[in-house]
Short mmCIF file of C-alpha atoms in Angstrom, two decimals:
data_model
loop_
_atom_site.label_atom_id
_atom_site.label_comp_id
_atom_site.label_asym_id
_atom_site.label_seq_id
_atom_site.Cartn_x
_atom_site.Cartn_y
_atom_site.Cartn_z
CA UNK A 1423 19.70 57.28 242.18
CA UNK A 1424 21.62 57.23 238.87
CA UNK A 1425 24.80 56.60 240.66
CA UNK A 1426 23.24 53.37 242.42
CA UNK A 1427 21.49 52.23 238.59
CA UNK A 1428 25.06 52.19 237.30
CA UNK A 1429 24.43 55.25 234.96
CA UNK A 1430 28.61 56.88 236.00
CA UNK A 1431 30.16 53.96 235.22
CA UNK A 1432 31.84 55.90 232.25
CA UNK A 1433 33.37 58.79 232.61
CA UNK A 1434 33.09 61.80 230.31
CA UNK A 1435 36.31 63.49 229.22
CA UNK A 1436 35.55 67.01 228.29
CA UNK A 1437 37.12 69.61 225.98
CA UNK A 1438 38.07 73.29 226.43
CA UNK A 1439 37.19 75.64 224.05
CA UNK A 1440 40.55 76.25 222.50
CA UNK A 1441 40.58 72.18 221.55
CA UNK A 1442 40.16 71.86 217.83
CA UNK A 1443 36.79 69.88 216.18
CA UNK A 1444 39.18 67.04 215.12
CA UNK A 1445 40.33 66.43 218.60
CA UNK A 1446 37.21 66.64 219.81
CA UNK A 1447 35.94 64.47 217.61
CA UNK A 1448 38.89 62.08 218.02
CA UNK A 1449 37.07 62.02 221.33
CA UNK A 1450 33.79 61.55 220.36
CA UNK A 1451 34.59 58.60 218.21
CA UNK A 1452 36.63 56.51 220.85
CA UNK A 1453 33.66 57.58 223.46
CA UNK A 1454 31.36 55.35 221.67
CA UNK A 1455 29.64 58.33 220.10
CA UNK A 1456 28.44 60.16 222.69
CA UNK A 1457 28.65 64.13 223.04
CA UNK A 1458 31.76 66.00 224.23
CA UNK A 1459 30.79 68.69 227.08
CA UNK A 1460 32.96 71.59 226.06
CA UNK A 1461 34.49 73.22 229.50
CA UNK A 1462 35.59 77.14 230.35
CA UNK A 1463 38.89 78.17 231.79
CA UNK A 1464 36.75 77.04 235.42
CA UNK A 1465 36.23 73.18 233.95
CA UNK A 1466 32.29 74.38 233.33
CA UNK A 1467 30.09 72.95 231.04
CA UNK A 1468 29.26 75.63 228.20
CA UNK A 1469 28.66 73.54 225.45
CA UNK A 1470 29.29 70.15 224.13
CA UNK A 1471 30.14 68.95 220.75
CA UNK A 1472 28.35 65.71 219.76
CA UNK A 1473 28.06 63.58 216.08
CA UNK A 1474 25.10 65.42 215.37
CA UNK A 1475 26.55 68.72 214.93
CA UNK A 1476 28.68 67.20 211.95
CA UNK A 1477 25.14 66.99 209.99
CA UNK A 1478 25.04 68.84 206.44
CA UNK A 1479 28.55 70.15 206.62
CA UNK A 1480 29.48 69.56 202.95
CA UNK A 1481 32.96 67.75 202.54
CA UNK A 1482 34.73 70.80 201.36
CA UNK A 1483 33.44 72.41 204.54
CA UNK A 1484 35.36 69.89 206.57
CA UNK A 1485 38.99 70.89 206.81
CA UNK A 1486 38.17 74.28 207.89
CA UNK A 1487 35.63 72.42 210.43
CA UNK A 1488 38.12 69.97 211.77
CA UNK A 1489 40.69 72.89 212.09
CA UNK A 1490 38.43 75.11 214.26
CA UNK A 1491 38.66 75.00 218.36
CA UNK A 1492 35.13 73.86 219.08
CA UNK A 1493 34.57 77.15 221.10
CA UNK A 1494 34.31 79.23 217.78
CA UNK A 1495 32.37 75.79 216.07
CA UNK A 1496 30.00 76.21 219.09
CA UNK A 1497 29.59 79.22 219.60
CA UNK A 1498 27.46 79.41 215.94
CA UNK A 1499 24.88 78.18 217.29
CA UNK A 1500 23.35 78.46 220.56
CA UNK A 1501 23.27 75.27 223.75
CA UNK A 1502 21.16 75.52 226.44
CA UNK A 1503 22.92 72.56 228.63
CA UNK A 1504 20.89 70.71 231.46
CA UNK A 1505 22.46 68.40 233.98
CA UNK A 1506 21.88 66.42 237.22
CA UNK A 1507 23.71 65.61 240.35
CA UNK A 1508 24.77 61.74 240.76
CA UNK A 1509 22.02 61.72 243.27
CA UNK A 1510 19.61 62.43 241.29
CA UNK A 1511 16.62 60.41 241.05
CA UNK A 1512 15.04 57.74 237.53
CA UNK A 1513 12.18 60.03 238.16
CA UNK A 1514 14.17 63.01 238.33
CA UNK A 1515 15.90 62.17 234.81
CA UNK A 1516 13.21 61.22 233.02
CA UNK A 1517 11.48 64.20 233.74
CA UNK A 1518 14.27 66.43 232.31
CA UNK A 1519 14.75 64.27 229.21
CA UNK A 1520 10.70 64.96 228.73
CA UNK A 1521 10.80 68.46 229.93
CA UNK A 1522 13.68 69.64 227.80
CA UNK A 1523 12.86 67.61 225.14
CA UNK A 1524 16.96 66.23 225.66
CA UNK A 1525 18.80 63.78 224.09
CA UNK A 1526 21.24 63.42 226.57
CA UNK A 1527 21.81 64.87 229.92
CA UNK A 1528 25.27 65.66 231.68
CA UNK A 1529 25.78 64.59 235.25
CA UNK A 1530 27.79 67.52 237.23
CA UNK A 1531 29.71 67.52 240.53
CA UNK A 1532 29.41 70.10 243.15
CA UNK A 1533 31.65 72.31 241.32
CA UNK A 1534 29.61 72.21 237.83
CA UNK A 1535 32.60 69.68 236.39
CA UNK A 1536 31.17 67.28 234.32
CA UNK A 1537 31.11 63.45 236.05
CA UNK A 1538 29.50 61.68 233.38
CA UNK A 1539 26.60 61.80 230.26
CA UNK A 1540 23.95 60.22 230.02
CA UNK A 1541 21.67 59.59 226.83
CA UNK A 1542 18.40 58.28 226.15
CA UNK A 1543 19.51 55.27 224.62
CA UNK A 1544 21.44 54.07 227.67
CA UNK A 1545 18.51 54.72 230.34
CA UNK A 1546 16.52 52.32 227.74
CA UNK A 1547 19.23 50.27 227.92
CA UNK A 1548 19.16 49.86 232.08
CA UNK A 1549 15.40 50.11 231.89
CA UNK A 1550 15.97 46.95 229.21
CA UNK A 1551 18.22 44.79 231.88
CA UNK A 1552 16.55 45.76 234.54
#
């Protein structure tokens, strides 16, 4: 499973949707990167913020940007978000990252809260060290 490969050894801090974009991306940056899921009132996953979303904002564009809660930055544009239990299977991951054509992939408890992320780049990286 992805719990047993090591894949939840860092946990993902997620966002609600009144947080601004420079919070979030406060978050982002000290996260190594790696996307921001972007939680309801219920701690769901509805969206997630991530350093690609930052891509051909001009510079003059960025104060309003940064000053926006990421729930209005979001909701421009539209996130279909897959995830995984922690028991889910290599076979089971890879299959959504083909599938969905993902970049990374959010690993949900029972109650849809957001354990962990997990990105391409770091199954290559297990796969790597194996």
């Amino acid at each position: 499973t992805i719990d047993t490969l090591g894949l939840l050894r860092a946990a993902v801090q997620g966002v609600q949707q009144n947080t601004t974009v420079e919070q979030a991306l406060e978050i982002i940056l000290e996260g190594e990167g790696k996307a921001v899921p972007i939680l309801n009132n219920n701690k769901i996953i509805v969206s997630n913020i991530s350093p690609s979303d930052f891509k051909g904002l001009q510079l003059t564009e960025m104060a309003t940007v940064l000053s926006q809660p990421v729930g209005d930055f979001r909701s421009q544009t539209s996130v279909d978000i897959k995830s995984v239990p922690p028991s889910a299977t290599l076979s089971t991951v890879f299959a959504a990252f083909a599938e969905h054509r993902l970049h990374r992939l959010f690993v949900e408890d029972e109650h849809k809260g957001p354990i962990a992320v997990i990105s391409l780049f770091s199954l290559l990286d297990i796969l790597m060290h194996a």
